[in-house]
CSV table of C-alpha atoms and ligand atoms in Angstrom, one decimal:
chain,number,residue,atom,x,y,z
A,368,UNK,CA,86.2,5.7,36.5
A,369,UNK,CA,86.9,6.8,40.0
A,370,UNK,CA,86.0,10.2,41.6
A,371,UNK,CA,86.7,11.5,45.1
A,372,UNK,CA,84.7,14.4,46.4
A,373,UNK,CA,86.7,15.9,49.3
A,374,UNK,CA,85.9,18.3,52.1
A,375,UNK,CA,82.2,18.8,51.4
A,376,UNK,CA,79.4,18.8,53.9
A,377,UNK,CA,77.0,15.9,53.1
A,378,UNK,CA,73.4,16.7,53.7
A,379,UNK,CA,70.9,13.9,53.6
A,380,UNK,CA,67.2,14.0,54.7
A,381,UNK,CA,68.3,12.7,58.1
A,382,UNK,CA,72.0,13.4,58.5
A,383,UNK,CA,74.7,16.0,58.2
A,384,UNK,CA,78.4,15.2,58.1
A,385,UNK,CA,81.7,16.6,56.8
A,386,UNK,CA,83.2,13.7,54.9
A,387,UNK,CA,84.8,12.6,51.6
A,388,UNK,CA,82.9,10.5,49.1
A,389,UNK,CA,84.6,7.9,46.9
A,390,UNK,CA,82.8,6.9,43.7
A,391,UNK,CA,83.7,3.9,41.6
A,392,UNK,CA,81.8,2.5,38.6
A,393,UNK,CA,78.9,4.8,39.2
A,394,UNK,CA,78.3,3.8,42.8
A,395,UNK,CA,79.2,5.4,46.1
A,396,UNK,CA,81.8,3.0,47.6
A,397,UNK,CA,83.1,4.8,50.7
A,398,UNK,CA,82.2,7.8,52.8
A,399,UNK,CA,84.7,8.9,55.5
A,400,UNK,CA,87.3,11.3,56.6
A,401,UNK,CA,90.5,11.8,54.6
A,402,UNK,CA,89.8,9.0,52.1
A,403,UNK,CA,92.7,7.9,49.9
A,404,UNK,CA,92.4,8.7,46.2
A,405,UNK,CA,93.4,5.6,44.1
A,406,UNK,CA,95.7,6.2,41.2
A,407,UNK,CA,93.8,8.0,38.3
A,408,UNK,CA,91.0,9.3,40.5
A,409,UNK,CA,89.4,12.6,39.6
A,410,UNK,CA,89.5,14.7,42.8
A,411,UNK,CA,86.9,17.4,43.4
A,412,UNK,CA,87.4,19.9,46.2
A,413,UNK,CA,84.0,20.7,47.7
A,414,UNK,CA,85.2,22.8,50.6
A,415,UNK,CA,82.6,25.4,51.5
A,416,UNK,CA,80.0,23.5,49.6
A,417,UNK,CA,77.1,21.2,50.5
A,418,UNK,CA,76.8,17.8,48.9
A,419,UNK,CA,73.3,16.6,48.3
A,420,UNK,CA,71.8,13.4,46.7
A,421,UNK,CA,70.7,14.0,43.2
A,422,UNK,CA,67.3,15.6,43.1
A,423,UNK,CA,64.3,13.8,41.7
A,424,UNK,CA,61.4,15.3,39.9
A,425,UNK,CA,58.3,13.1,40.5
A,426,UNK,CA,56.1,14.7,37.9
A,427,UNK,CA,57.2,15.9,34.5
A,428,UNK,CA,55.8,16.0,31.0
A,429,UNK,CA,58.3,15.8,28.1
A,430,UNK,CA,56.5,14.0,25.3
A,431,UNK,CA,52.9,15.2,25.8
A,432,UNK,CA,50.1,15.3,23.2
A,433,UNK,CA,47.7,17.6,25.0
A,434,UNK,CA,44.9,20.1,24.1
A,435,UNK,CA,45.5,19.8,20.4
A,436,UNK,CA,49.3,20.3,20.5
A,437,UNK,CA,52.5,18.8,21.9
A,438,UNK,CA,54.6,20.0,24.8
A,439,UNK,CA,57.8,21.5,23.4
A,440,UNK,CA,60.6,19.7,25.1
A,441,UNK,CA,62.3,16.4,24.1
A,442,UNK,CA,64.7,14.4,26.3
A,443,UNK,CA,67.5,16.0,24.4
A,444,UNK,CA,66.5,19.4,25.7
A,445,UNK,CA,64.7,18.6,29.0
A,446,UNK,CA,67.3,16.2,30.4
A,447,UNK,CA,70.0,18.9,29.9
A,448,UNK,CA,67.8,21.4,31.7
A,449,UNK,CA,67.2,18.9,34.5
A,450,UNK,CA,70.8,18.1,35.3
A,451,UNK,CA,72.0,21.7,35.0
A,452,UNK,CA,69.4,22.4,37.7
A,453,UNK,CA,70.5,19.5,39.9
A,454,UNK,CA,67.8,17.0,38.9
A,455,UNK,CA,69.3,13.6,38.1
A,456,UNK,CA,66.1,11.5,37.9
A,457,UNK,CA,62.9,12.3,36.1
A,458,UNK,CA,59.5,10.5,36.5
A,459,UNK,CA,57.6,11.3,33.4
A,460,UNK,CA,53.9,10.8,33.0
A,461,UNK,CA,53.2,8.4,30.2
A,462,UNK,CA,49.8,9.9,28.9
A,463,UNK,CA,48.1,7.9,26.1
A,464,UNK,CA,44.8,9.1,24.9
A,465,UNK,CA,41.7,6.9,25.7
A,466,UNK,CA,41.8,5.2,22.2
A,467,UNK,CA,45.6,4.7,22.1
A,468,UNK,CA,46.9,1.1,22.5
A,469,UNK,CA,48.3,0.9,26.0
A,470,UNK,CA,51.5,-1.2,25.5
A,471,UNK,CA,52.4,0.6,22.3
A,472,UNK,CA,52.0,3.9,24.1
A,473,UNK,CA,54.3,2.8,26.9
A,474,UNK,CA,56.9,1.7,24.3
A,475,UNK,CA,56.5,5.0,22.4
A,476,UNK,CA,57.1,7.1,25.6
A,477,UNK,CA,60.0,4.9,26.6
A,478,UNK,CA,61.5,5.1,23.1
A,479,UNK,CA,61.5,8.9,23.3
A,480,UNK,CA,63.8,8.7,26.4
A,481,UNK,CA,66.0,5.7,25.6
A,482,UNK,CA,69.3,6.8,24.1
A,483,UNK,CA,68.5,10.5,24.4
A,484,UNK,CA,68.5,11.3,28.1
A,485,UNK,CA,71.3,12.7,30.2
A,486,UNK,CA,69.7,11.7,33.4
A,487,UNK,CA,67.9,8.6,34.6
A,488,UNK,CA,64.2,8.2,34.1
A,489,UNK,CA,61.1,6.2,34.8
A,490,UNK,CA,57.4,6.6,34.2
A,491,UNK,CA,54.0,6.7,35.9
A,492,UNK,CA,51.8,4.7,33.5
A,493,UNK,CA,48.7,6.8,32.5
A,494,UNK,CA,45.4,4.9,32.5
A,495,UNK,CA,42.8,6.7,30.4
A,496,UNK,CA,40.5,3.7,29.8
A,497,UNK,CA,40.0,0.4,31.4
A,498,UNK,CA,38.9,-2.8,29.7
A,499,UNK,CA,40.1,-6.5,29.6
A,500,UNK,CA,42.8,-5.7,26.9
A,501,UNK,CA,44.2,-2.6,28.7
A,502,UNK,CA,44.2,-4.5,32.0
A,503,UNK,CA,46.3,-7.3,30.5
A,504,UNK,CA,48.7,-4.8,29.1
A,505,UNK,CA,48.9,-2.9,32.3
A,506,UNK,CA,49.9,-6.1,34.1
A,507,UNK,CA,52.8,-6.5,31.6
A,508,UNK,CA,53.9,-2.9,32.0
A,509,UNK,CA,54.0,-3.4,35.8
A,510,UNK,CA,56.0,-6.6,35.3
A,511,UNK,CA,58.4,-4.5,33.1
A,512,UNK,CA,59.3,-2.3,36.1
A,513,UNK,CA,56.6,0.4,36.3
A,514,UNK,CA,55.1,0.5,39.8
A,515,UNK,CA,52.9,3.6,39.6
A,516,UNK,CA,49.8,4.5,37.6
A,517,UNK,CA,48.6,8.0,36.7
A,518,UNK,CA,44.9,8.9,36.4
A,519,UNK,CA,43.1,12.1,35.6
A,520,UNK,CA,39.9,13.0,37.3
A,521,UNK,CA,39.9,16.2,35.2
A,522,UNK,CA,39.8,16.8,31.5
A,523,UNK,CA,36.3,15.6,30.6
A,524,UNK,CA,36.2,13.9,27.1
A,525,UNK,CA,40.0,13.7,26.9
A,526,UNK,CA,42.2,12.1,29.5
A,527,UNK,CA,39.7,11.9,32.4
A,528,UNK,CA,38.4,8.5,33.7
A,529,UNK,CA,34.8,7.6,34.6
A,530,UNK,CA,34.0,6.3,38.1
A,531,UNK,CA,33.7,2.8,36.7
A,532,UNK,CA,37.2,3.0,35.3
A,533,UNK,CA,38.5,4.7,38.5
A,534,UNK,CA,37.1,1.8,40.6
A,535,UNK,CA,38.8,-0.8,38.3
A,536,UNK,CA,42.1,1.0,38.3
A,537,UNK,CA,42.1,1.1,42.1
A,538,UNK,CA,41.2,-2.6,42.2
A,539,UNK,CA,44.1,-3.6,39.9
A,540,UNK,CA,46.6,-1.3,41.6
A,541,UNK,CA,45.8,-2.8,44.9
A,542,UNK,CA,46.2,-6.3,43.5
A,543,UNK,CA,49.6,-5.4,41.9
A,544,UNK,CA,50.9,-3.3,44.8
A,545,UNK,CA,51.0,-0.3,42.6
A,546,UNK,CA,50.5,3.3,43.8
A,547,UNK,CA,48.0,5.5,41.9
A,548,UNK,CA,49.0,9.1,41.3
A,549,UNK,CA,46.0,11.3,40.4
A,550,UNK,CA,45.2,14.7,39.0
A,551,UNK,CA,42.3,15.6,41.3
A,552,UNK,CA,39.7,18.1,39.9
A,553,UNK,CA,36.1,17.2,39.3
A,554,UNK,CA,35.9,17.1,35.5
A,555,UNK,CA,32.1,17.8,35.3
A,556,UNK,CA,32.3,20.9,37.5
A,557,UNK,CA,35.1,22.3,35.4
A,558,UNK,CA,33.2,21.6,32.2
A,559,UNK,CA,30.0,23.2,33.5
A,560,UNK,CA,31.9,26.2,34.9
A,561,UNK,CA,33.9,26.7,31.7
A,562,UNK,CA,30.7,26.8,29.6
A,563,UNK,CA,29.0,29.2,32.0
A,564,UNK,CA,31.9,31.6,31.9
A,565,UNK,CA,32.3,31.4,28.1
A,566,UNK,CA,28.5,32.0,27.7
A,567,UNK,CA,28.9,35.2,29.8
A,568,UNK,CA,31.7,36.4,27.5
A,569,UNK,CA,34.4,35.8,30.1
A,570,UNK,CA,37.1,34.5,27.7
A,571,UNK,CA,40.4,36.0,29.1
A,572,UNK,CA,43.1,33.8,30.8
A,573,UNK,CA,42.1,35.1,34.3
A,574,UNK,CA,38.7,33.2,34.1
A,575,UNK,CA,40.6,29.9,34.0
A,576,UNK,CA,40.9,30.2,37.8
A,577,UNK,CA,37.2,30.7,38.2
A,578,UNK,CA,36.4,27.6,36.2
A,579,UNK,CA,38.3,25.5,38.7
A,580,UNK,CA,38.3,27.1,42.2
A,581,UNK,CA,39.8,25.3,45.3
A,582,UNK,CA,36.6,23.4,46.1
A,583,UNK,CA,36.7,21.7,42.6
A,584,UNK,CA,40.1,20.3,43.5
A,585,UNK,CA,39.1,19.4,47.0
A,586,UNK,CA,36.1,17.5,45.7
A,587,UNK,CA,38.5,15.6,43.4
A,588,UNK,CA,40.7,14.6,46.3
A,589,UNK,CA,37.8,13.5,48.3
A,590,UNK,CA,36.5,11.5,45.4
A,591,UNK,CA,39.8,9.8,44.8
A,592,UNK,CA,40.3,8.9,48.5
A,593,UNK,CA,36.8,7.4,48.7
A,594,UNK,CA,37.6,5.0,45.8
A,595,UNK,CA,41.0,4.4,47.4
A,596,UNK,CA,39.5,3.5,50.8
A,597,UNK,CA,37.0,1.1,49.1
A,598,UNK,CA,39.9,-0.8,47.6
A,599,UNK,CA,42.7,-0.3,50.1
A,600,UNK,CA,44.8,1.3,47.3
A,601,UNK,CA,47.7,3.6,48.0
A,602,UNK,CA,47.3,7.0,46.3
A,603,UNK,CA,49.3,10.2,45.6
A,604,UNK,CA,47.8,13.5,44.7
A,605,UNK,CA,49.8,15.3,42.1
A,606,UNK,CA,50.1,19.1,41.9
A,607,UNK,CA,48.1,19.8,45.1
A,608,UNK,CA,47.7,23.5,45.0
A,609,UNK,CA,45.8,24.8,48.0
A,610,UNK,CA,44.7,24.5,51.6
A,611,UNK,CA,41.3,23.0,50.7
A,612,UNK,CA,42.7,20.1,48.7
A,613,UNK,CA,45.5,19.4,51.2
A,614,UNK,CA,42.9,19.4,54.0
A,615,UNK,CA,40.8,16.9,52.0
A,616,UNK,CA,43.8,14.6,51.7
A,617,UNK,CA,44.7,15.0,55.4
A,618,UNK,CA,41.2,14.1,56.4
A,619,UNK,CA,41.5,10.9,54.3
A,620,UNK,CA,44.9,10.2,55.9
A,621,UNK,CA,43.2,10.5,59.4
A,622,UNK,CA,40.6,8.0,58.2
A,623,UNK,CA,43.4,5.5,57.3
A,624,UNK,CA,43.8,6.1,53.6
A,625,UNK,CA,47.4,5.7,52.5
A,626,UNK,CA,47.9,8.9,50.7
A,627,UNK,CA,51.0,11.0,49.8
A,628,UNK,CA,50.8,14.7,48.8
A,629,UNK,CA,52.8,16.5,46.1
A,630,UNK,CA,52.9,20.2,45.6
A,631,UNK,CA,54.7,22.2,42.9
A,632,UNK,CA,57.3,25.0,43.1
A,633,UNK,CA,55.0,27.2,41.0
A,634,UNK,CA,52.4,27.2,43.7
A,635,UNK,CA,55.0,28.3,46.2
A,636,UNK,CA,56.4,31.1,44.1
A,637,UNK,CA,53.5,32.4,42.0
A,638,UNK,CA,49.9,33.3,42.8
A,639,UNK,CA,46.7,33.8,40.7
A,640,UNK,CA,47.5,37.4,40.0
A,641,UNK,CA,50.1,36.3,37.4
A,642,UNK,CA,47.3,35.0,35.2
A,643,UNK,CA,45.4,38.3,35.6
A,644,UNK,CA,48.1,40.9,34.9
A,645,UNK,CA,49.1,42.3,31.5
A,646,UNK,CA,47.7,41.3,28.1
A,647,UNK,CA,47.0,37.8,26.8
A,648,UNK,CA,50.7,37.1,25.9
A,649,UNK,CA,51.7,37.6,29.5
A,650,UNK,CA,48.8,36.2,31.4
A,651,UNK,CA,48.5,33.0,29.3
A,652,UNK,CA,52.0,31.9,30.4
A,653,UNK,CA,50.6,31.3,33.8
A,654,UNK,CA,47.6,29.1,32.9
A,655,UNK,CA,47.9,25.7,34.3
A,656,UNK,CA,45.7,23.2,36.1
A,657,UNK,CA,44.9,23.3,39.0
A,658,UNK,CA,45.4,27.0,38.6
A,659,UNK,CA,47.7,29.3,40.5
A,660,UNK,CA,46.0,30.1,43.7
A,661,UNK,CA,45.4,33.0,46.1
A,662,UNK,CA,48.6,34.1,47.8
A,663,UNK,CA,47.3,33.0,51.2
A,664,UNK,CA,47.9,29.4,50.3
A,665,UNK,CA,51.6,29.8,49.9
A,666,UNK,CA,52.7,29.9,53.5
A,667,UNK,CA,50.4,27.0,54.2
A,668,UNK,CA,52.1,24.9,51.5
A,669,UNK,CA,55.5,25.8,52.8
A,670,UNK,CA,54.4,24.9,56.3
A,671,UNK,CA,53.2,21.5,55.0
A,672,UNK,CA,56.5,20.8,53.4
A,673,UNK,CA,58.5,21.8,56.5
A,674,UNK,CA,56.2,19.8,58.8
A,675,UNK,CA,56.1,16.8,56.5
A,676,UNK,CA,52.4,16.6,55.9
A,677,UNK,CA,53.1,17.5,52.3
A,678,UNK,CA,55.6,15.0,51.0
A,679,UNK,CA,57.1,16.0,47.7
A,680,UNK,CA,58.0,19.0,45.6
A,681,UNK,CA,57.6,18.6,41.8
A,682,UNK,CA,57.4,20.8,38.7
A,683,UNK,CA,54.6,19.3,36.5
A,684,UNK,CA,56.9,20.7,33.8
A,685,UNK,CA,54.7,21.2,30.7
A,686,UNK,CA,56.1,23.7,28.3
A,687,UNK,CA,53.8,25.3,25.7
A,688,UNK,CA,55.2,28.4,23.9
A,689,UNK,CA,53.7,31.9,23.9
A,690,UNK,CA,54.4,32.5,20.3
A,691,UNK,CA,52.1,29.9,18.9
A,692,UNK,CA,50.7,27.4,21.4
A,693,UNK,CA,49.3,29.6,24.1
A,694,UNK,CA,47.7,31.7,21.2
A,695,UNK,CA,45.3,28.8,20.7
A,696,UNK,CA,43.3,30.2,23.5
A,697,UNK,CA,43.4,33.9,22.7
A,698,UNK,CA,39.6,34.1,22.4
A,699,UNK,CA,38.7,31.3,24.7
A,700,UNK,CA,40.7,30.5,27.9
A,701,UNK,CA,39.5,26.9,27.8
A,702,UNK,CA,41.8,26.4,24.7
A,703,UNK,CA,45.0,27.7,26.3
A,704,UNK,CA,47.3,24.7,26.6
A,705,UNK,CA,47.7,24.2,30.3
A,706,UNK,CA,51.2,24.1,31.8
A,707,UNK,CA,54.1,26.2,33.2
A,708,UNK,CA,57.7,25.1,32.6
A,709,UNK,CA,60.0,24.9,35.6
A,710,UNK,CA,62.2,21.8,35.4
A,711,UNK,CA,65.5,23.7,35.3
A,712,UNK,CA,64.7,26.0,38.2
A,713,UNK,CA,62.8,24.0,40.8
A,714,UNK,CA,65.7,23.2,43.0
A,715,UNK,CA,67.2,26.7,42.9
A,716,UNK,CA,63.9,28.3,43.7
A,717,UNK,CA,63.2,25.9,46.5
A,718,UNK,CA,66.5,26.7,48.0
A,719,UNK,CA,66.3,30.5,47.5
A,720,UNK,CA,62.7,30.9,48.7
A,721,UNK,CA,62.7,27.9,51.1
A,722,UNK,CA,66.0,27.4,52.9
A,723,UNK,CA,67.4,31.0,52.4
A,724,UNK,CA,64.1,32.5,53.7
A,725,UNK,CA,64.0,30.1,56.7
A,726,UNK,CA,60.8,28.4,55.6
A,727,UNK,CA,62.4,24.9,55.4
A,728,UNK,CA,65.6,23.4,56.7
A,729,UNK,CA,68.2,21.7,54.6
A,730,UNK,CA,67.0,18.3,55.5
A,731,UNK,CA,63.5,18.9,54.5
A,732,UNK,CA,64.8,20.5,51.3
A,733,UNK,CA,66.6,17.2,50.4
A,734,UNK,CA,63.7,15.1,51.6
A,735,UNK,CA,61.0,16.9,49.6
A,736,UNK,CA,63.0,17.4,46.5
A,737,UNK,CA,64.6,13.9,46.4
A,738,UNK,CA,64.4,11.3,49.2
A,739,UNK,CA,60.6,11.2,49.7
A,740,UNK,CA,60.1,10.6,46.0
A,741,UNK,CA,62.6,7.8,46.0
A,742,UNK,CA,60.9,6.2,48.9
A,743,UNK,CA,57.3,6.6,47.7
A,744,UNK,CA,58.1,5.3,44.1
A,745,UNK,CA,60.4,2.4,44.9
A,746,UNK,CA,63.8,4.0,44.0
A,747,UNK,CA,65.2,4.2,47.5
A,748,UNK,CA,68.1,3.7,48.6
A,749,UNK,CA,69.4,3.4,45.0
A,750,UNK,CA,68.4,7.0,44.6
A,751,UNK,CA,67.5,9.8,47.1
A,752,UNK,CA,70.4,9.5,49.5
A,753,UNK,CA,74.2,9.7,49.8
A,754,UNK,CA,75.0,6.3,51.1
A,755,UNK,CA,77.5,3.5,50.5
A,756,UNK,CA,76.0,1.3,47.7
A,757,UNK,CA,73.7,4.1,46.3
A,758,UNK,CA,74.0,5.4,42.8
A,759,UNK,CA,76.5,8.2,42.6
A,760,UNK,CA,73.9,10.9,41.7
A,761,UNK,CA,75.5,13.8,43.5
A,762,UNK,CA,75.0,17.5,43.6
A,763,UNK,CA,77.8,19.7,44.9
A,764,UNK,CA,76.0,22.8,45.8
A,765,UNK,CA,77.6,26.3,45.9
A,766,UNK,CA,75.6,28.3,48.4
A,767,UNK,CA,77.5,31.5,47.6
A,768,UNK,CA,76.5,31.8,44.0
A,769,UNK,CA,74.1,34.6,43.0
A,770,UNK,CA,72.4,34.6,39.7
A,771,UNK,CA,69.4,35.8,37.6
A,772,UNK,CA,67.1,33.6,35.6
A,773,UNK,CA,66.4,34.3,32.0
A,774,UNK,CA,64.8,32.4,29.1
A,775,UNK,CA,67.7,33.7,26.9
A,776,UNK,CA,70.1,31.3,28.6
A,777,UNK,CA,68.0,28.4,29.9
A,778,UNK,CA,68.2,24.9,28.4
A,779,UNK,CA,64.5,24.2,28.3
A,780,UNK,CA,63.0,24.4,24.8
A,781,UNK,CA,60.5,27.1,25.6
A,782,UNK,CA,60.3,30.8,24.7
A,783,UNK,CA,59.6,32.1,28.2
A,784,UNK,CA,60.6,31.4,31.8
A,785,UNK,CA,58.1,32.0,34.6
A,786,UNK,CA,61.0,33.2,36.7
A,787,UNK,CA,62.3,35.7,34.1
A,788,UNK,CA,64.5,38.3,36.0
A,789,UNK,CA,64.2,36.5,39.4
A,790,UNK,CA,67.4,36.4,41.4
A,791,UNK,CA,68.7,33.1,42.7
A,792,UNK,CA,70.9,32.2,45.6
A,793,UNK,CA,73.0,29.0,45.3
A,794,UNK,CA,73.3,26.6,42.4
A,795,UNK,CA,74.8,23.2,41.6
A,796,UNK,CA,78.5,23.6,41.0
A,797,UNK,CA,78.9,20.0,39.9
A,798,UNK,CA,76.3,17.3,39.1
A,799,UNK,CA,76.9,13.6,38.6
A,800,UNK,CA,74.6,10.9,37.3
A,801,UNK,CA,76.0,7.5,38.3
A,802,UNK,CA,79.4,8.9,38.7
A,803,UNK,CA,79.5,10.8,35.3
A,804,UNK,CA,79.8,14.5,35.5
A,805,UNK,CA,76.9,16.0,33.6
A,806,UNK,CA,76.8,19.6,34.7
A,807,UNK,CA,79.3,22.2,36.0
A,808,UNK,CA,78.5,25.7,37.1
A,809,UNK,CA,75.3,26.1,35.1
A,810,UNK,CA,76.6,24.4,32.0
A,811,UNK,CA,75.7,21.0,30.5
A,812,UNK,CA,78.9,18.9,30.1
A,813,UNK,CA,77.4,15.4,30.0
A,814,UNK,CA,76.4,12.9,27.3
A,815,UNK,CA,72.9,12.5,26.0
A,816,UNK,CA,72.1,8.8,26.2
A,817,UNK,CA,73.9,8.3,29.5
A,818,UNK,CA,70.5,8.3,31.3
A,819,UNK,CA,69.0,4.8,32.0
A,820,UNK,CA,65.5,3.5,32.5
A,821,UNK,CA,64.9,2.7,36.2
A,822,UNK,CA,63.0,-0.5,36.7
A,823,UNK,CA,60.9,-0.3,39.9
A,824,UNK,CA,59.3,-3.0,42.0
A,825,UNK,CA,55.8,-2.6,43.4
A,826,UNK,CA,56.2,-1.6,47.1
A,827,UNK,CA,52.7,-0.8,48.3
A,828,UNK,CA,50.8,-3.8,49.6
B,1711,LIG,O1,48.4,22.4,33.6
B,1711,LIG,C1,49.0,21.3,33.7
B,1711,LIG,N1,49.1,20.7,34.9
B,1711,LIG,N2,49.4,20.7,32.6
B,1711,LIG,C2,50.0,19.4,32.4
B,1711,LIG,C3,49.0,18.3,32.4
B,1711,LIG,C4,48.6,18.0,33.8
B,1711,LIG,O2,47.4,18.1,34.1
B,1711,LIG,O3,49.4,17.6,34.6
B,1712,LIG,ZN1,47.5,17.2,36.0
B,1713,LIG,ZN1,51.1,16.8,35.0
C-alpha cells in the first residue's frame, strides 16, 4: 500500500518545509519536492494544508474501574474519537486496585485494547501496592515493553500509595530505567478537607474545589520530587493544573530532579466557575481532580507550554455520564466520579485557543501534543515526527475549516461534551495510522483492530 501526500507544508516540532511525503508499508519512505508516485499509489493533494505528525495523548483512561463505577468508553468508541480528532497514539493508564493481581491486570487492560483499537496504544503501568510478588511482576511487565509506571498520591484508601510504597516504586523505577508518572495531591489533606466540608453541610459540586486547593497539589509535587531526588528517579507530573504545582516542579528541576510536566486542555479552556454554575446536572460535569482552577492560572499554563517549561498537553480523558454516574454524588460531592472527557477535541481546542489566538506557535503545538510525549516515553522517532523511517502517522490539517462541537455528533461514548456549542477553527482533513487512512473530514473511515501495541524500551538511566 503506497500513498503520496503532495504539496502540503510539513510542520515538525523543529522544522517547516513544503514537500511531498511518500508512504510505503506504513512507513515514511521519502520526503522531497515533486516525488514520483509509483504505479497504484493513492495521491492526496494537501495544497493549502499543514501536515503534522500524528498526535499522541499521554494520559487517557478507557477501561477504568473508579469510584464505584466504570468509565464509559471502550477502545471501539475511544479510538474512533481519538483518530477523528487527529490523535494516532494513546497512552492509557493501567489502573489495578491495590488487591488486584498485577500481571493479570496488565493482561486485562491490554486485552481490552488488542484487536479493538483503530490507533496505536501503550500503557503506563499503575502501581497501587508494593510487595515482593508485585515487584517481580512489574519487572516482567517492564521486560514486556512498558517503560513507565503510574502512581497516585491522591485517593486515600483506594488507588493512593503509602510513603513506603512510594519509596520502593522509586527505587525499582530507577533500577529499571523507568519513568514514574504521578497524580500529585496530598491524599490525607484531601480526605480531611472533604470530611470538614461535608460536616458543614457543603455537599454541592463546587465544594470539590475547596477540598483540594492549589497548595494540596503543590504539596503532592514537592512530596513526589523529594522521593525522586532520594532515588535519582525520573518523574512526570500528570494533569498539573496551576501555578503553585508547576512552580513546585520547577523548583525541583532547579535542584536537579529530572522532572517533566503535563497539563491538560481542560485547564486551559475551563476554569473553576464551570463547577459552580447551574444545577447539579451541569456543575457535576466539570468535577475532576485536580479541580478546574481559577482563571488566572490559564495564561500561566499557556506561557509554560510556549516557553517549554511545561512539556506535554494531555486530556486525562475519563468519561462518566450525567444521566447516571455523576448522579452518584448528588448529595455528596466526594462521590461524584471524577473526570471530564476531551479525547476527541484536545487537538482542535489546542489549535483554536493556542495557535489561532497567538498563544503558541505551530512548532510548540506539535511538540506539546506529539513530539515531547514520544521523546519522554520512548516512542521517538518512531512516533512524534514526520521523518524518513518514522511510522506514517500523519495528520493533514485543514486550517480553513470552521465548526461547532456537540455531543450529538461526537464519537466518544458519553452523554455530554464539555465544549458543547464551542466553535472550532481547523480540523484534520485526513488522518493515517501507519499508512492506513483512519479518518477523513471528521468521519471515522478506519478499521477497528488496526491499532497495535507499542513496545517501549526503558530510556531513563
Ligand atoms: O478526575 C480525574 N482526573 N479522573 C481520572 C482519574 C485520575 O485521577 O487521573
Ligand atoms: Zn489523576
Ligand atoms: Zn488520569
